[in-house]
Short mmCIF file of C-alpha atoms in Angstrom, two decimals:
data_model
loop_
_atom_site.label_atom_id
_atom_site.label_comp_id
_atom_site.label_asym_id
_atom_site.label_seq_id
_atom_site.Cartn_x
_atom_site.Cartn_y
_atom_site.Cartn_z
CA MET A 178 33.51 31.58 45.44
CA ASN A 179 32.89 29.91 49.81
CA ASP A 180 32.54 26.69 50.31
CA ILE A 181 28.57 25.93 53.12
CA LYS A 182 29.10 23.13 55.26
CA PHE A 183 26.09 22.11 56.96
CA ASN A 184 23.33 19.14 57.76
CA TYR A 185 19.56 19.56 58.14
CA LEU A 186 19.65 18.97 62.45
CA THR A 187 21.64 22.50 62.26
CA GLU A 188 19.09 23.80 59.60
CA LEU A 189 16.29 22.81 61.95
CA CYS A 190 17.80 24.14 65.25
CA LEU A 191 18.65 27.38 63.68
CA ARG A 192 14.78 28.14 61.54
CA TYR A 193 13.63 27.60 65.56
CA GLN A 194 15.64 30.41 67.23
CA GLN A 195 15.41 32.11 69.78
CA ASP A 196 17.32 33.88 72.56
CA LYS A 197 19.81 31.82 75.03
CA PHE A 198 19.55 28.96 71.66
CA TYR A 199 22.63 29.23 70.78
CA ILE A 200 22.85 27.32 67.35
CA GLU A 201 27.38 26.54 65.51
CA GLU A 202 27.62 30.94 67.44
CA ILE A 203 28.28 29.15 70.59
CA PRO A 204 29.95 31.96 73.09
CA SER A 205 33.16 30.17 73.99
CA SER A 206 33.00 31.50 77.84
CA ILE A 207 30.38 28.22 77.27
CA LEU A 208 31.32 26.41 74.73
CA SER A 209 34.62 25.58 76.95
CA LYS A 210 33.55 24.30 80.10
CA ALA A 211 30.78 21.60 77.21
CA ASN A 212 33.03 18.43 78.25
CA LYS A 213 33.53 19.50 82.01
CA ARG A 214 29.94 20.06 83.26
CA PHE A 215 28.50 17.67 80.34
CA LYS A 216 30.85 15.45 79.78
CA ILE A 217 31.19 15.94 76.28
CA PRO A 218 33.68 13.90 74.30
CA ASN A 219 36.49 15.35 72.85
CA ASN A 220 35.49 13.87 69.67
CA GLU A 221 31.70 14.60 69.08
CA GLU A 222 30.15 17.71 67.23
CA VAL A 223 27.89 19.76 69.61
CA ILE A 224 25.76 21.29 66.82
CA ALA A 225 23.54 23.40 69.00
CA PHE A 226 22.63 24.11 72.66
CA LEU A 227 19.98 25.98 74.93
CA ASP A 228 20.90 28.07 78.19
CA CYS A 229 18.79 27.03 80.79
CA THR A 230 20.44 29.29 83.63
CA ILE A 231 18.95 32.72 84.27
CA LEU A 232 22.18 34.36 84.48
CA GLY A 233 23.58 32.73 81.02
CA SER A 234 26.04 31.14 82.27
CA GLY A 235 25.71 27.71 80.58
CA LYS A 236 26.27 25.30 83.54
CA MET A 237 22.64 24.13 82.88
CA GLY A 238 20.48 23.67 79.88
CA VAL A 239 21.12 20.73 76.60
CA TYR A 240 23.18 20.27 74.05
CA PHE A 241 21.81 19.13 70.39
CA THR A 242 25.43 16.46 69.22
CA ASP A 243 26.23 14.57 66.40
CA LYS A 244 24.97 11.74 68.78
CA GLY A 245 22.04 12.78 70.62
CA LEU A 246 21.44 14.64 73.28
CA ARG A 247 23.10 15.42 76.37
CA TRP A 248 21.72 17.69 79.15
CA ARG A 249 22.58 19.08 82.45
CA SER A 250 19.95 20.46 85.15
CA LEU A 251 19.06 20.80 87.91
CA GLY A 252 17.93 18.05 90.76
CA ASN A 253 18.86 14.94 87.78
CA GLY A 254 21.65 14.84 86.78
CA LEU A 255 23.06 14.77 83.42
CA GLY A 256 21.43 12.09 81.17
CA ASN A 257 21.35 11.73 77.83
CA ILE A 258 19.70 10.24 75.24
CA GLU A 259 22.14 8.59 71.03
CA TRP A 260 19.54 10.05 67.41
CA THR A 261 18.46 5.47 67.27
CA GLU A 262 16.64 5.82 70.23
CA PHE A 263 15.37 9.29 70.69
CA SER A 264 14.00 8.31 67.26
CA GLU A 265 11.54 5.68 68.63
CA ILE A 266 10.22 7.74 71.20
CA ASN A 267 6.42 8.17 70.85
CA GLN A 268 6.07 10.92 73.00
CA ILE A 269 7.33 14.68 74.02
CA THR A 270 6.02 15.83 76.83
CA VAL A 271 5.84 18.56 79.25
CA GLN A 272 4.51 18.19 82.90
CA ASN A 273 4.45 20.94 85.47
CA GLU A 274 5.16 23.29 83.22
CA VAL A 275 9.47 22.37 83.44
CA GLU A 276 9.76 18.71 83.49
CA ILE A 277 9.69 17.50 80.30
CA TYR A 278 9.46 12.96 79.47
CA PHE A 279 9.92 11.45 77.65
CA ASP A 280 6.73 8.88 76.57
CA GLN A 281 5.59 8.14 80.67
CA ARG A 282 10.09 9.09 82.11
CA LYS A 283 11.05 12.38 82.77
CA VAL A 284 14.10 12.79 81.64
CA PHE A 285 15.12 17.31 82.63
CA LEU A 286 13.67 20.31 84.12
CA ILE A 287 14.28 23.19 81.32
CA GLY A 288 13.45 26.35 84.07
CA GLY A 289 15.25 28.94 84.35
CA THR A 290 14.78 29.65 80.60
CA THR A 291 13.36 32.06 78.24
CA TYR A 292 12.10 29.84 75.64
CA PRO A 293 8.95 28.68 75.57
CA ILE A 294 8.70 25.89 76.23
CA PRO A 295 6.00 24.55 73.64
CA LEU A 296 8.37 25.63 70.81
CA PHE A 297 11.00 22.63 72.58
CA ILE A 298 8.62 20.20 72.14
CA GLU A 299 7.87 21.40 68.83
CA LEU A 300 11.21 21.29 67.54
CA LEU A 301 12.37 17.92 69.72
CA THR A 302 8.65 16.33 67.20
CA SER A 303 11.05 17.75 64.79
CA ILE A 304 14.33 16.36 64.71
CA ARG A 305 12.22 13.42 66.53
CA ASP A 306 8.79 12.77 62.89
CA PHE A 307 12.45 13.40 60.84
CA LEU A 308 14.29 10.75 61.99
CA LYS A 309 10.92 8.86 61.93
CA GLU A 310 11.04 9.17 57.61
CA TYR A 311 14.21 9.84 57.50
CA SER A 312 17.29 8.95 59.15
CA HIS A 313 19.62 10.32 61.40
CA GLU A 314 22.21 9.45 58.71
CA LEU A 315 20.20 12.09 56.56
CA LEU A 316 19.94 14.54 59.32
CA LEU A 317 24.11 14.52 60.52
CA LYS A 318 24.91 14.28 56.81
CA GLN A 319 27.49 17.40 55.72
CA GLN A 320 25.84 18.93 53.10
CA ASN A 321 28.70 21.14 50.80
CA VAL A 322 26.88 24.28 48.61
CA SER A 323 29.40 26.82 46.38
CA SER A 324 28.33 29.81 47.88
CA SER A 325 28.16 33.46 46.17
CA VAL A 326 27.47 35.99 48.57
CA THR A 327 30.68 38.36 47.94
CA TYR A 328 30.69 41.20 50.48
CA ASN A 329 30.48 43.03 47.39
CA ASP A 330 27.15 41.92 46.50
CA LEU A 331 25.76 42.41 50.53
CA ARG A 332 27.18 45.72 50.48
CA ASN A 333 25.32 47.33 47.21
CA ILE A 334 22.31 46.16 48.73
CA SER A 335 23.02 47.83 51.59
CA THR A 336 23.49 51.28 49.78
CA LEU A 337 20.44 51.71 48.48
CA PHE A 338 18.66 52.09 51.32
CA GLU A 339 21.69 53.63 53.08
CA LYS A 340 21.01 57.84 53.74
CA TYR A 341 24.50 59.20 55.25
CA GLU A 342 25.67 62.75 54.87
CA GLU A 343 29.64 63.39 55.60
CA ALA A 344 29.17 66.42 57.65
CA PHE A 345 25.59 65.26 59.73
CA GLU A 346 25.26 61.79 62.42
CA PRO A 347 23.36 59.59 59.05
CA ASN A 348 19.65 59.85 59.17
CA ASN A 349 18.41 55.81 58.97
CA GLY A 350 20.75 54.07 61.14
CA LEU A 351 21.88 52.62 58.28
CA LEU A 352 25.72 52.63 57.64
CA VAL A 353 27.52 51.26 55.17
CA ASP A 354 31.11 49.20 55.00
CA LYS A 355 33.80 52.47 55.48
CA HIS A 356 30.68 54.09 57.46
CA ILE A 357 31.07 52.40 60.83
CA SER A 358 33.32 54.17 62.83
CA SER A 359 36.57 52.15 64.14
CA ASP A 360 35.36 52.65 67.37
CA LEU A 361 31.30 52.12 67.00
CA LYS A 362 33.05 48.99 65.06
CA ASN A 363 34.29 47.43 68.53
CA LYS A 364 31.21 48.86 71.05
CA VAL A 365 29.23 46.47 68.05
CA ILE A 366 31.49 43.73 67.59
CA LYS A 367 31.90 43.34 72.08
CA TYR A 368 27.72 43.48 72.23
CA PHE A 369 26.65 41.48 69.07
CA ASN A 370 30.09 38.72 70.88
CA LEU A 371 30.94 38.04 67.52
CA GLN A 372 34.84 37.51 66.35
CA ALA A 373 37.29 40.80 66.66
CA ASN A 374 37.42 39.93 63.10
CA LYS A 375 34.50 39.61 62.38
CA GLU A 376 34.15 42.05 58.94
CA ILE A 377 30.81 44.40 59.68
CA ILE A 378 28.94 45.45 55.54
CA SER A 379 26.60 47.38 57.11
CA PHE A 380 25.04 47.95 60.53
CA LEU A 381 20.97 49.24 61.13
CA CYS A 382 20.55 50.38 64.76
CA THR A 383 17.82 50.36 65.25
CA PHE A 384 17.97 51.83 69.36
CA PRO A 385 20.25 55.15 68.70
CA VAL A 386 19.82 56.21 72.55
CA LYS A 387 21.31 52.88 72.89
CA LYS A 388 23.42 52.30 69.58
CA THR A 389 24.00 49.37 69.30
CA ASP A 390 21.00 47.59 69.78
CA GLY A 391 20.24 46.64 65.70
CA ILE A 392 21.05 44.23 62.39
CA ILE A 393 24.21 43.72 61.96
CA ILE A 394 25.11 42.03 58.18
CA CYS A 395 28.41 38.99 57.61
CA GLU A 396 29.54 37.53 54.84
CA ASN A 397 27.71 34.27 56.65
CA GLY A 398 25.12 35.72 57.14
CA ILE A 399 22.75 38.27 59.43
CA TYR A 400 21.83 38.55 63.05
CA PHE A 401 20.49 40.87 65.26
CA ARG A 402 20.50 41.79 69.21
CA GLU A 403 18.69 43.63 71.45
CA THR A 404 17.71 43.70 75.13
CA PHE A 405 17.03 39.56 75.47
CA ILE A 406 17.34 38.55 72.03
CA SER A 407 20.55 38.11 70.36
CA LEU A 408 19.74 36.14 67.26
CA TYR A 409 21.71 34.54 64.42
CA TYR A 410 20.72 33.71 60.76
CA PRO A 411 23.29 32.19 58.18
CA TRP A 412 23.17 33.51 54.32
CA TYR A 413 20.88 30.47 53.10
CA VAL A 414 18.87 29.47 56.45
CA PHE A 415 17.48 33.12 56.17
CA ARG A 416 16.57 32.91 52.44
CA THR A 417 12.93 31.16 53.57
CA LEU A 418 12.49 32.73 57.30
CA PRO A 419 9.59 34.08 57.76
CA LEU A 420 10.00 38.06 57.92
CA TYR A 421 6.28 40.18 58.89
CA LEU A 422 5.73 43.62 59.81
CA SER A 423 3.08 44.41 63.73
CA SER A 424 2.79 47.25 64.49
CA ASP A 425 6.11 48.61 64.91
CA GLU A 426 7.31 45.29 65.53
CA LEU A 427 8.91 42.82 63.20
CA ILE A 428 8.90 39.18 63.71
CA ILE A 429 10.89 36.61 63.19
CA GLY A 430 11.64 33.45 62.37
CA LYS A 431 9.69 30.98 65.35
CA ASP A 432 7.50 34.55 65.87
CA ASN A 433 10.73 36.20 67.37
CA ILE A 434 9.46 39.31 68.14
CA PHE A 435 12.37 42.57 67.41
CA HIS A 436 10.82 46.33 67.74
CA LEU A 437 11.16 48.86 66.22
CA THR A 438 9.54 51.51 68.00
CA HIS A 439 12.69 54.41 67.61
CA ALA A 440 14.25 54.04 64.52
CA LYS A 441 15.40 55.72 62.35
CA MET A 442 14.25 54.65 59.99
CA GLU A 443 10.72 53.82 58.53
CA GLY A 444 9.82 49.75 59.57
CA THR A 445 8.55 49.51 56.14
CA GLU A 446 11.69 50.63 54.54
CA ILE A 447 13.72 47.85 56.64
CA LEU A 448 11.37 45.08 55.59
CA LEU A 449 12.28 46.16 52.17
CA PHE A 450 15.38 45.63 52.86
CA LEU A 451 16.04 42.48 54.31
CA LYS A 452 13.40 40.95 52.24
CA LYS A 453 15.70 42.16 49.80
CA LEU A 454 18.50 40.60 50.94
CA GLN A 455 16.28 36.57 51.08
CA GLU A 456 15.64 37.78 47.54
CA TYR A 457 19.69 37.92 47.06
CA ALA A 458 20.45 34.82 48.84
CA ASN A 459 17.92 32.72 47.74
CA SER A 460 19.71 33.42 44.54
CA VAL A 461 23.05 32.32 45.38
CA TYR A 462 20.83 29.71 46.96
CA GLN A 463 18.43 28.13 45.03
CA SER A 464 20.09 24.99 44.84
CA ALA A 465 20.97 24.47 48.66
CA PRO A 466 19.21 21.71 49.78
CA SER A 467 17.71 22.53 52.75
CA VAL A 468 14.81 20.01 54.63
CA VAL A 469 11.94 22.79 54.17
CA ASP A 470 12.41 21.40 51.01
CA LEU A 471 11.95 17.88 51.70
CA TYR A 472 9.02 18.25 54.48
CA SER A 473 7.58 19.68 50.71
CA VAL A 474 8.21 16.45 48.72
CA ASN A 475 6.81 14.66 52.01
CA THR A 476 3.74 16.72 52.82
CA LYS A 477 3.08 15.72 48.80
CA SER A 478 3.92 12.95 48.27
#
């Protein structure tokens, strides 16, 4: 068993994930310069980062830390706000399409990112509402949950959907365990920006021409990657994540569109595969606290 450690701020950010909004797995090329660019102290824990640069350099954007928000934007320079102060904000709005205002004060610009600004406002509002309803201590409180997600269980579920023929190419794009060649594994690890020693349980290719677009199953969670989309969900979040099909598109979480047009596996089969993984993750994490549960209780009361 592995002990899973997380907090509600991390979970909220993961649920509002879109491309270039990094949670937990922030590229080292960006994170290594956070102290210099954003003046983040070494004793401050980074939770998430929204990159607001066109080329993905991380020079400008917004950091979510255990202390509050820290930002760096063109023209406005550096700024920050602690969670206790953030909880007292009444209005979070956008003006001139890119200017973020806290009440009547312009705080930073969010230009240069593909992240939908209305969704960003919704995320900030959700965090603000959580702080008002509960506290910043609960928002950042470390949750410890024993997980029994195993390599073997995830491999067995994947194998149910694999159609592999030794002498030919796999006929539905799903490769499990040792059926993933070392050459392909290295290419996928590089494309998904994973650690070199990451154990990949299965890989579903959704664009055979490119070969590296698709979905990766690991013990820690699930990864989705194609041009302009890079998503990662730990199993404790993925278990209740909205998933549905719309034509040849898979809609993930907060309206992330993942294309299945060129996938060899039928879209309905891919959705069923993912739903089976969700069922499994939900059975494992039944006792895990979730921000979804907190909101549900609050709504009922």
